[in-house]
Amino acid sequence: MAAIKSEPADITTGWMKSFLADPFSEGDRIYTDTISERKALELRVIGRRAAWVSRYKGSTTLGYAVVAKGIEEVKIVTPQEARGLNELVRGLKDRDPELVKPFLASYYTVFDKHGRRDSRLALQDAEKSLARARGEEAHAAAWTFQQAVDNWIEKRNKPDNRKPIKDTYAAEVRSVVARTEFSKVINLPITKLTSRMAEDIRDAVLKNSGVSMAKKAVGAFRKVLGYTYRYHRGQSGMDGHQPWWLMLTEDGVIGSRDREPSIEDIGKVLALGEYFLDHRLPGRTGVQHGVRDNVFAAFVWIMMSTQRVSSALALRHEDVQAWEVDGKEGWHQAVWREGVMKNRKRFVLPIPPSASATLNYYMMKAKHIGSKLAFPSEDGDDVQIDRSAPLNFIKRLAGFDDKMKEDERAVNLLELNGVDYWSPHDVRRALTTAMEAAGMPGGASVVLSHTIDLGEPEKKMTDAQFEIWARNRVAKITAESYGDIQHLRLKGEAMVLWTNAILASWNHARNNPLFVDAAETVIVSDLAGKWANVDEAA
């Protein structure tokens, strides 16, 4: 039997008009649609039918372009409609191949109120039909776990909520449920979730990331499902289900957090990061840079500001302002709006000139054109860098990140350079120690935002008024009293002391040999004159 002739064709309106004038006289043949950009859409002429066929993970007849007279129950679609159906069917085959058949059946039988074909209604009908066939009609109508998470964040994040959550906590929960351990349940109907599934996820997170993260995973289940069950039981499909998550817990104990890097340790890690911006970490293949520009910029900012990671990374470019005031050249301020900090209050942090020069250098290296964020992710202009990225940077230096854990090629650069492991959050303890040693323990409190009560004046300001107030007050930082509502003079003195110490330690580390492999040392400052601004700032 001879093979059917196949050829490409730009199936335009004009081409289709010509084809329909005489569709069958040339016999059996196949036209591959080139307009759909290699999406494997074909127009097959076989016998007395011309059918649209999607060739993706098998062949699926979408409908007919034309049939000979006398053939009943035909489904006629245009080229434009066929391309749309092809895209939908490809997506359904990736999601659930069993949806394709009921979807196409519904597409030609389910109509909107105007009597038109409606792919959305057809898909809804197909999902219900398939659910009934599988005995899962209740699950088909239920929210997915992701929908429950989205609803919880939307409702709990509203200002008029009885106890609104802050943006950083919402981001933390999103980060937790985005972990790979949740990947098999995040898009499941919540009516399908079981205590066994949640326990398996909890145990996997405990094994991979420790007690603290396992408790956050348990908390995500309890908070999201508890809120959904209490306020949206009928809407979500949970009516009649037992609240098993109330018994879900994690009995591990988080050890006392007593890690505290020395200023010398911080300087060494900064110098190592500076080197690995343009060099591959030991034992790695493929990736040319040990740390990306945006991650290192974020890490430098956390070391200088000592703010909590989530709050530190929430800044936008417009929140970091330069002051053009006589006597204050080179000073900047970072302004956090209400709801970002842990205590949900506005916060201003002055940044001395020496720190500003270094921060600006690395922030500009990582800046995305058009991004509003000071620390954007590589995933998009308006996507904030993941809060785990600065911690993962230190893990990579220590050689026990997910990629190198238990790999014999891993090299612990921290240990080689005499640095104990620590996390970005631990730098806050180092600030407290430094301020106590300098005889100004209150400086740590105001910088860390532990005890600040902004008072009635601040509460009555709009964001725009607060920004003007901050600009004017911080511009006169050396003249203001310790008692103003943001303790700006005390913050400024503390930040000068702290950032000068960090820059001096960084400069010392980069001018002395550092291990960058098991048997290799370099002096970072000797490398082609780069990073000159760190010398100048220090």
Coordinates of C-alpha atoms in Angstrom, one line a residue:
M1 CA 0.0 0.0 0.0
A2 CA 1.5 3.3 -1.1
A3 CA 2.3 5.9 1.6
I4 CA -0.1 8.9 1.8
K5 CA 1.5 12.0 0.4
S6 CA 2.3 14.6 3.1
E7 CA 3.3 18.2 2.5
P8 CA 3.6 21.5 4.5
A9 CA 1.1 24.2 3.9
D10 CA 0.4 27.7 5.2
I11 CA -3.3 27.2 5.9
T12 CA -4.5 30.7 5.5
T13 CA -8.1 31.9 4.8
G14 CA -7.3 32.1 1.1
W15 CA -5.6 28.6 1.0
M16 CA -8.7 27.2 2.8
K17 CA -11.1 28.7 0.4
S18 CA -9.2 27.1 -2.5
F19 CA -9.1 23.8 -0.8
L20 CA -12.8 23.7 0.0
A21 CA -13.6 24.3 -3.6
D22 CA -12.4 20.8 -4.5
P23 CA -11.3 18.9 -1.4
F24 CA -11.4 15.3 -2.6
S25 CA -10.5 15.0 -6.2
E26 CA -6.7 14.7 -5.5
G27 CA -7.2 11.7 -3.3
D28 CA -5.8 10.9 0.1
R29 CA -3.2 13.3 1.4
I30 CA -1.9 15.2 4.5
Y31 CA -1.2 18.8 4.9
T32 CA 1.0 19.9 7.9
D33 CA 0.0 23.4 9.1
T34 CA 3.1 25.6 9.2
I35 CA 1.3 28.6 10.7
S36 CA 0.9 26.8 14.1
E37 CA 4.7 26.8 14.4
R38 CA 5.5 23.1 14.4
K39 CA 2.7 22.2 16.8
A40 CA 2.0 19.0 14.8
L41 CA -1.4 20.1 13.5
E42 CA -2.5 18.3 10.3
L43 CA -5.3 18.4 7.9
R44 CA -5.8 14.8 6.7
V45 CA -7.9 14.0 3.6
I46 CA -8.9 10.4 3.8
G47 CA -11.7 9.1 1.7
R48 CA -14.6 11.5 1.8
R49 CA -13.5 13.4 5.0
A50 CA -11.0 16.1 5.7
A51 CA -10.1 15.9 9.4
W52 CA -8.0 18.1 11.7
V53 CA -5.6 15.9 13.6
S54 CA -3.3 16.8 16.5
R55 CA -0.2 14.7 16.5
Y56 CA 1.1 15.1 20.0
K57 CA 1.6 12.0 22.2
G58 CA -0.4 10.1 19.6
S59 CA -3.0 11.2 17.1
T60 CA -6.2 12.9 18.1
T61 CA -9.0 13.9 15.7
L62 CA -10.1 17.4 16.7
G63 CA -12.9 17.8 14.1
Y64 CA -13.6 18.1 10.4
A65 CA -13.0 20.8 7.9
V66 CA -15.3 19.3 5.3
V67 CA -17.1 16.0 4.6
A68 CA -18.9 14.6 1.6
K69 CA -22.7 14.8 1.5
G70 CA -24.6 12.1 3.3
I71 CA -22.2 11.7 6.2
E72 CA -24.0 12.4 9.5
E73 CA -22.9 13.7 12.9
V74 CA -20.0 15.8 11.5
K75 CA -18.2 18.5 13.6
I76 CA -17.0 21.3 11.4
V77 CA -14.3 23.7 12.6
T78 CA -12.2 26.4 10.9
P79 CA -8.4 26.5 10.8
Q80 CA -8.3 29.1 13.5
E81 CA -10.5 27.1 15.8
A82 CA -8.5 23.9 15.0
R83 CA -5.3 25.7 16.1
G84 CA -6.9 26.7 19.4
L85 CA -8.2 23.2 20.0
N86 CA -4.8 21.8 19.2
E87 CA -3.2 23.9 21.9
L88 CA -5.9 22.9 24.4
V89 CA -5.6 19.2 23.6
R90 CA -1.8 19.3 23.9
G91 CA -2.1 20.9 27.4
L92 CA -4.7 18.3 28.5
K93 CA -2.5 15.4 27.4
D94 CA 0.3 16.8 29.6
R95 CA -2.1 17.3 32.5
D96 CA -4.4 14.3 32.2
P97 CA -4.7 12.4 28.9
E98 CA -8.0 10.9 29.9
L99 CA -9.6 14.4 29.8
V100 CA -9.1 14.7 26.0
K101 CA -12.0 12.4 24.9
P102 CA -14.7 13.9 27.2
F103 CA -13.4 17.4 26.5
L104 CA -13.8 17.0 22.7
A105 CA -17.2 15.4 23.2
S106 CA -18.3 18.3 25.4
Y107 CA -16.9 20.9 23.1
Y108 CA -19.4 20.0 20.4
T109 CA -22.4 19.6 22.7
V110 CA -22.0 22.2 25.5
F111 CA -22.8 25.8 24.6
D112 CA -22.9 29.1 26.4
K113 CA -26.1 31.1 26.9
H114 CA -25.7 32.6 23.4
G115 CA -25.5 29.2 21.8
R116 CA -21.7 29.4 21.1
R117 CA -19.1 26.8 21.7
D118 CA -17.2 27.6 24.9
S119 CA -13.9 25.7 25.6
R120 CA -14.0 26.7 29.2
L121 CA -17.5 25.3 29.8
A122 CA -16.5 22.2 27.8
L123 CA -13.5 21.6 30.0
Q124 CA -15.5 22.1 33.2
D125 CA -18.1 19.6 31.9
A126 CA -15.3 17.2 30.9
E127 CA -13.7 17.4 34.3
K128 CA -17.0 16.6 36.0
S129 CA -17.7 13.8 33.5
L130 CA -14.3 12.2 34.1
A131 CA -14.6 12.6 37.9
R132 CA -18.0 10.8 37.8
A133 CA -16.4 8.1 35.7
R134 CA -13.7 7.7 38.3
G135 CA -16.1 8.0 41.2
E136 CA -14.5 11.3 42.2
E137 CA -17.2 13.9 41.5
A138 CA -16.7 15.5 44.9
H139 CA -13.0 15.9 44.3
A140 CA -13.6 17.5 40.9
A141 CA -15.6 20.3 42.6
A142 CA -13.1 20.8 45.5
W143 CA -10.4 23.4 45.8
T144 CA -6.9 22.3 45.2
F145 CA -4.4 22.8 48.0
Q146 CA -2.8 25.6 46.0
Q147 CA -6.2 27.4 45.7
A148 CA -6.6 27.0 49.5
V149 CA -3.2 28.5 50.1
D150 CA -4.0 31.4 47.7
N151 CA -7.3 32.1 49.4
W152 CA -5.8 32.0 52.9
I153 CA -3.2 34.5 51.9
E154 CA -5.7 36.8 50.1
K155 CA -8.2 36.8 53.0
R156 CA -5.7 36.9 55.9
N157 CA -3.6 39.6 54.3
K158 CA -6.4 42.2 54.1
P159 CA -6.0 45.2 56.4
D160 CA -9.5 44.7 57.8
N161 CA -8.8 41.1 58.8
R162 CA -9.2 40.5 62.6
K163 CA -5.5 39.6 62.7
P164 CA -3.9 40.2 59.3
I165 CA -0.7 38.4 58.4
K166 CA 2.2 40.4 57.0
D167 CA 3.6 40.1 53.5
T168 CA 6.8 38.5 54.6
Y169 CA 4.9 35.7 56.4
A170 CA 2.7 35.1 53.4
A171 CA 5.9 34.9 51.3
E172 CA 7.3 32.4 53.7
V173 CA 4.3 30.1 53.5
R174 CA 4.4 30.3 49.7
S175 CA 8.0 29.4 49.8
V176 CA 7.3 26.4 52.1
V177 CA 4.5 24.9 49.9
A178 CA 6.7 25.5 46.8
R179 CA 9.3 23.0 48.1
T180 CA 9.7 19.8 46.1
E181 CA 8.3 17.8 48.9
F182 CA 4.9 19.4 48.3
S183 CA 5.0 18.9 44.5
K184 CA 2.7 15.8 44.5
V185 CA 0.0 17.4 46.6
I186 CA 0.0 21.1 45.8
N187 CA -2.4 20.7 42.8
L188 CA -4.5 17.9 44.4
P189 CA -8.0 18.6 45.6
I190 CA -7.9 19.2 49.3
T191 CA -10.5 16.5 49.7
K192 CA -7.8 14.0 48.6
L193 CA -5.2 15.1 51.1
T194 CA -4.7 12.6 53.9
S195 CA -2.8 12.6 57.2
R196 CA -0.4 10.0 55.7
M197 CA 0.5 12.4 52.8
A198 CA 1.1 15.2 55.2
E199 CA 3.2 13.0 57.5
D200 CA 5.3 11.8 54.6
I201 CA 5.9 15.4 53.6
R202 CA 6.8 16.4 57.1
D203 CA 9.3 13.6 57.5
A204 CA 10.9 14.3 54.1
V205 CA 11.3 18.0 55.0
L206 CA 12.8 17.0 58.3
K207 CA 15.3 14.8 56.6
N208 CA 16.2 17.3 54.0
S209 CA 16.1 20.6 55.9
G210 CA 15.8 20.0 59.6
V211 CA 13.4 20.5 62.5
S212 CA 12.7 24.2 61.9
M213 CA 11.6 23.8 58.3
A214 CA 9.6 20.6 59.2
K215 CA 7.6 22.7 61.7
K216 CA 6.9 25.3 59.1
A217 CA 5.6 22.5 56.7
V218 CA 3.3 21.3 59.5
G219 CA 2.2 24.8 60.2
A220 CA 1.3 25.4 56.5
F221 CA -1.0 22.4 56.5
R222 CA -2.6 23.3 59.8
K223 CA -3.1 27.0 59.2
V224 CA -4.3 26.8 55.5
L225 CA -6.6 23.8 56.0
G226 CA -7.8 25.0 59.4
Y227 CA -8.8 28.4 57.9
T228 CA -10.4 26.8 54.9
Y229 CA -12.4 24.3 57.0
R230 CA -13.6 27.1 59.3
Y231 CA -14.6 29.8 56.9
H232 CA -15.0 28.0 53.5
R233 CA -16.1 24.5 54.3
G234 CA -18.9 24.3 51.7
Q235 CA -17.2 26.4 49.0
S236 CA -14.0 24.3 49.2
G237 CA -15.7 20.9 49.1
M238 CA -14.5 20.0 52.7
D239 CA -18.0 19.7 54.1
G240 CA -18.3 16.3 55.8
H241 CA -14.5 15.7 55.9
Q242 CA -12.7 15.0 59.2
P243 CA -10.2 17.7 60.2
W244 CA -7.2 15.3 60.4
W245 CA -4.7 18.2 60.3
L246 CA -5.6 19.1 63.8
M247 CA -3.6 16.0 64.9
L248 CA -0.6 16.7 62.7
T249 CA 2.4 17.9 64.6
E250 CA 6.2 17.7 64.7
D251 CA 7.8 16.7 68.0
G252 CA 11.4 17.7 67.2
V253 CA 13.1 20.5 69.3
I254 CA 14.8 23.4 67.7
G255 CA 18.2 23.7 69.4
S256 CA 19.2 27.0 71.0
R257 CA 20.5 29.4 68.4
D258 CA 23.9 30.3 69.6
R259 CA 25.8 30.6 66.4
E260 CA 27.5 34.0 66.0
P261 CA 30.0 34.9 63.3
S262 CA 32.9 37.2 64.3
I263 CA 33.5 40.3 62.2
E264 CA 36.5 38.5 60.9
D265 CA 34.4 35.6 59.8
I266 CA 32.0 37.9 57.9
G267 CA 34.9 39.6 56.2
K268 CA 36.3 36.3 55.0
V269 CA 32.9 35.1 53.6
L270 CA 32.4 38.4 51.8
A271 CA 35.9 38.1 50.2
L272 CA 35.2 34.5 49.2
G273 CA 31.9 35.6 47.6
E274 CA 33.7 38.4 45.8
Y275 CA 36.1 35.8 44.3
F276 CA 33.5 33.3 43.3
L277 CA 31.4 35.9 41.4
D278 CA 33.8 35.0 38.5
H279 CA 35.1 31.6 39.5
R280 CA 33.6 28.1 39.8
L281 CA 33.3 26.5 43.2
P282 CA 35.5 23.4 43.8
G283 CA 34.1 20.2 42.5
R284 CA 31.4 21.9 40.4
T285 CA 30.9 21.4 36.7
G286 CA 28.9 23.4 34.2
V287 CA 28.2 26.5 36.2
Q288 CA 30.9 29.1 35.8
H289 CA 30.1 31.3 38.8
G290 CA 30.0 30.2 42.4
V291 CA 27.5 32.9 43.3
R292 CA 25.3 35.0 41.1
D293 CA 25.4 38.8 41.1
N294 CA 21.9 39.2 42.6
V295 CA 22.5 36.7 45.4
F296 CA 25.8 38.3 46.4
A297 CA 24.3 41.8 46.3
A298 CA 21.5 40.6 48.6
F299 CA 24.1 38.9 50.9
V300 CA 26.2 42.1 51.1
W301 CA 23.0 44.1 52.0
I302 CA 22.1 41.7 54.8
M303 CA 25.6 41.8 56.2
M304 CA 25.5 45.7 56.2
S305 CA 21.9 46.2 57.3
T306 CA 21.6 43.2 59.7
Q307 CA 17.9 43.1 58.9
R308 CA 15.9 39.9 58.9
V309 CA 16.3 38.2 55.5
S310 CA 12.6 38.5 54.4
S311 CA 12.4 42.2 55.3
A312 CA 15.9 43.0 53.9
L313 CA 15.0 41.5 50.5
A314 CA 11.6 43.2 50.3
L315 CA 13.1 46.6 49.4
R316 CA 12.3 48.3 46.1
H317 CA 14.8 50.6 44.3
E318 CA 12.7 53.6 45.3
D319 CA 12.9 52.6 48.9
V320 CA 16.7 53.3 48.9
Q321 CA 17.2 57.0 48.6
A322 CA 20.2 59.2 48.3
W323 CA 20.3 62.5 50.2
E324 CA 21.5 65.6 48.5
V325 CA 21.9 67.8 51.6
D326 CA 24.9 69.9 52.6
G327 CA 27.2 68.0 54.9
K328 CA 25.5 64.6 54.2
E329 CA 27.0 63.8 50.8
G330 CA 27.1 60.0 50.2
W331 CA 24.5 59.1 52.9
H332 CA 21.5 56.9 51.9
Q333 CA 18.4 55.8 53.7
A334 CA 16.4 52.6 53.4
V335 CA 12.7 53.0 54.1
W336 CA 10.4 50.1 54.9
R337 CA 6.7 50.7 54.5
E338 CA 4.1 49.5 57.0
G339 CA 3.5 45.8 57.0
V340 CA 7.0 44.7 55.8
M341 CA 8.9 44.5 59.0
K342 CA 8.1 41.8 61.6
N343 CA 6.3 44.2 63.9
R344 CA 4.4 45.6 60.8
K345 CA 5.6 49.2 61.6
R346 CA 7.4 51.6 59.3
F347 CA 11.2 51.6 59.6
V348 CA 14.1 53.8 58.4
L349 CA 17.7 52.8 58.4
P350 CA 20.5 55.3 57.6
I351 CA 23.4 54.0 55.4
P352 CA 26.7 55.7 55.8
P353 CA 28.7 56.8 52.7
S354 CA 31.4 54.0 53.0
A355 CA 28.7 51.3 53.0
S356 CA 26.6 53.1 50.4
A357 CA 29.4 53.0 47.8
T358 CA 29.9 49.3 48.1
L359 CA 26.2 48.5 48.2
N360 CA 25.4 50.6 45.2
Y361 CA 28.2 48.9 43.2
Y362 CA 26.9 45.4 43.8
M363 CA 23.2 46.4 43.5
M364 CA 23.9 47.9 40.1
K365 CA 25.6 44.7 38.9
A366 CA 22.5 42.8 39.8
K367 CA 19.9 45.3 38.6
H368 CA 17.3 44.3 36.1
I369 CA 16.3 46.9 33.6
G370 CA 12.8 47.9 34.4
S371 CA 12.6 46.1 37.8
K372 CA 11.1 47.9 40.8
L373 CA 12.9 45.5 43.1
A374 CA 16.2 46.2 44.7
F375 CA 17.0 42.5 44.7
P376 CA 15.2 40.9 41.8
S377 CA 15.3 37.2 41.0
E378 CA 16.6 35.9 37.7
D379 CA 13.1 34.5 37.0
G380 CA 11.7 37.9 36.1
D381 CA 11.9 41.7 36.5
D382 CA 9.3 41.8 39.2
V383 CA 10.0 38.6 41.0
Q384 CA 11.8 39.0 44.3
I385 CA 14.9 36.9 45.0
D386 CA 14.1 33.8 47.0
R387 CA 14.7 34.3 50.7
S388 CA 16.7 31.1 50.9
A389 CA 19.3 32.3 48.3
P390 CA 21.7 34.0 50.8
L391 CA 21.7 31.0 53.1
N392 CA 22.3 28.6 50.1
F393 CA 25.3 30.8 49.2
I394 CA 26.9 30.0 52.6
K395 CA 25.9 26.3 52.3
R396 CA 27.7 26.2 48.9
L397 CA 30.9 27.6 50.5
A398 CA 30.7 24.9 53.1
G399 CA 30.2 22.3 50.5
F400 CA 26.9 20.8 51.9
D401 CA 24.2 22.3 49.7
D402 CA 21.8 20.0 48.0
K403 CA 24.0 19.5 45.0
M404 CA 27.2 18.6 46.9
K405 CA 25.9 16.9 50.0
E406 CA 27.7 13.7 50.6
D407 CA 29.7 14.2 47.3
E408 CA 33.4 13.3 47.8
R409 CA 34.4 16.2 45.6
A410 CA 32.8 18.7 48.0
V411 CA 35.3 21.2 49.7
N412 CA 34.4 23.0 52.9
L413 CA 35.9 26.4 52.2
L414 CA 34.6 27.8 55.5
E415 CA 36.5 25.2 57.5
L416 CA 39.7 25.6 55.4
N417 CA 39.6 29.4 56.1
G418 CA 39.0 28.9 59.9
V419 CA 35.3 29.9 59.8
D420 CA 32.6 28.0 61.6
Y421 CA 29.3 27.6 59.8
W422 CA 26.7 30.3 60.3
S423 CA 23.6 31.7 58.6
P424 CA 22.7 35.2 57.4
H425 CA 20.3 35.6 60.4
D426 CA 23.1 35.0 62.8
V427 CA 24.8 38.2 61.9
R428 CA 22.2 40.0 64.1
R429 CA 23.9 38.5 67.1
A430 CA 27.2 39.8 65.9
L431 CA 25.8 43.3 65.7
T432 CA 24.6 43.1 69.3
T433 CA 28.0 41.9 70.5
A434 CA 29.7 44.7 68.6
M435 CA 27.4 47.4 70.0
E436 CA 27.8 46.1 73.6
A437 CA 31.6 46.1 73.1
A438 CA 31.4 49.7 71.9
G439 CA 29.4 50.8 74.9
M440 CA 26.2 51.5 73.0
P441 CA 23.9 48.4 73.4
G442 CA 20.9 50.6 72.5
G443 CA 22.4 50.9 69.0
A444 CA 21.7 47.2 68.4
S445 CA 18.1 47.5 69.5
V446 CA 17.2 50.4 67.2
V447 CA 19.0 48.9 64.2
L448 CA 17.4 45.5 64.7
S449 CA 14.0 47.1 65.2
H450 CA 13.4 45.2 68.5
T451 CA 12.0 47.9 70.8
I452 CA 10.9 50.8 68.6
D453 CA 7.4 52.3 69.2
L454 CA 6.9 54.9 66.6
G455 CA 4.1 56.6 68.5
E456 CA 1.1 58.7 67.5
P457 CA 2.9 61.1 65.0
E458 CA 3.9 58.2 62.8
K459 CA 0.5 56.5 62.9
K460 CA -1.2 59.5 61.5
M461 CA 1.1 59.9 58.5
T462 CA 0.4 58.5 55.1
D463 CA 3.2 56.7 53.3
A464 CA 3.9 59.8 51.3
Q465 CA 4.1 62.0 54.4
F466 CA 6.2 59.5 56.2
E467 CA 8.7 59.4 53.2
I468 CA 9.0 63.2 53.4
W469 CA 9.4 63.1 57.1
A470 CA 12.2 60.5 56.9
R471 CA 14.0 62.3 54.1
N472 CA 14.1 65.6 56.1
R473 CA 14.9 64.1 59.5
V474 CA 17.6 61.7 58.3
A475 CA 19.2 64.5 56.3
K476 CA 19.9 66.1 59.7
I477 CA 21.1 62.9 61.3
T478 CA 24.0 64.3 63.3
A479 CA 21.8 67.1 64.8
E480 CA 18.8 65.1 65.8
S481 CA 18.1 64.0 69.4
Y482 CA 18.1 60.3 70.5
G483 CA 14.4 60.7 71.3
D484 CA 12.9 61.2 67.8
I485 CA 10.4 58.7 66.8
Q486 CA 12.9 56.7 64.7
H487 CA 16.0 57.1 66.9
L488 CA 17.8 58.2 63.8
R489 CA 20.9 59.7 65.4
L490 CA 21.6 56.5 67.4
K491 CA 20.9 54.4 64.3
G492 CA 23.4 56.5 62.3
E493 CA 26.1 56.2 64.9
A494 CA 25.6 52.4 65.2
M495 CA 25.6 51.9 61.4
V496 CA 28.9 53.9 61.0
L497 CA 30.6 51.8 63.6
W498 CA 29.2 48.5 62.3
T499 CA 29.6 49.0 58.5
N500 CA 33.2 50.4 59.0
A501 CA 34.1 47.3 60.9
I502 CA 32.6 45.0 58.2
L503 CA 34.3 46.9 55.4
A504 CA 37.7 46.8 57.2
S505 CA 37.4 43.1 57.9
W506 CA 36.4 42.5 54.3
N507 CA 39.3 44.5 53.0
H508 CA 41.7 42.7 55.3
A509 CA 40.5 39.3 54.1
R510 CA 40.8 40.2 50.4
N511 CA 44.4 41.4 51.0
N512 CA 45.5 38.1 52.6
P513 CA 45.6 34.6 51.2
L514 CA 42.3 32.7 51.2
F515 CA 41.7 29.1 50.4
V516 CA 39.5 28.8 47.3
D517 CA 40.2 25.0 46.9
A518 CA 41.7 22.3 49.1
A519 CA 45.2 23.2 48.0
E520 CA 44.9 26.6 46.4
T521 CA 45.0 30.1 47.9
V522 CA 44.6 33.5 46.3
I523 CA 44.7 37.1 47.3
V524 CA 41.5 38.5 46.0
S525 CA 42.7 42.1 45.8
D526 CA 45.4 41.0 43.3
L527 CA 42.9 39.9 40.7
A528 CA 43.0 42.3 37.7
G529 CA 42.1 45.4 39.7
K530 CA 38.5 44.4 40.2
W531 CA 36.3 45.5 43.1
A532 CA 38.4 48.7 43.5
N533 CA 35.4 50.4 45.2
V534 CA 35.7 48.1 48.2
D535 CA 39.2 49.4 48.8
E536 CA 37.9 53.0 48.4
A537 CA 35.0 52.3 50.8
A538 CA 37.2 50.7 53.4

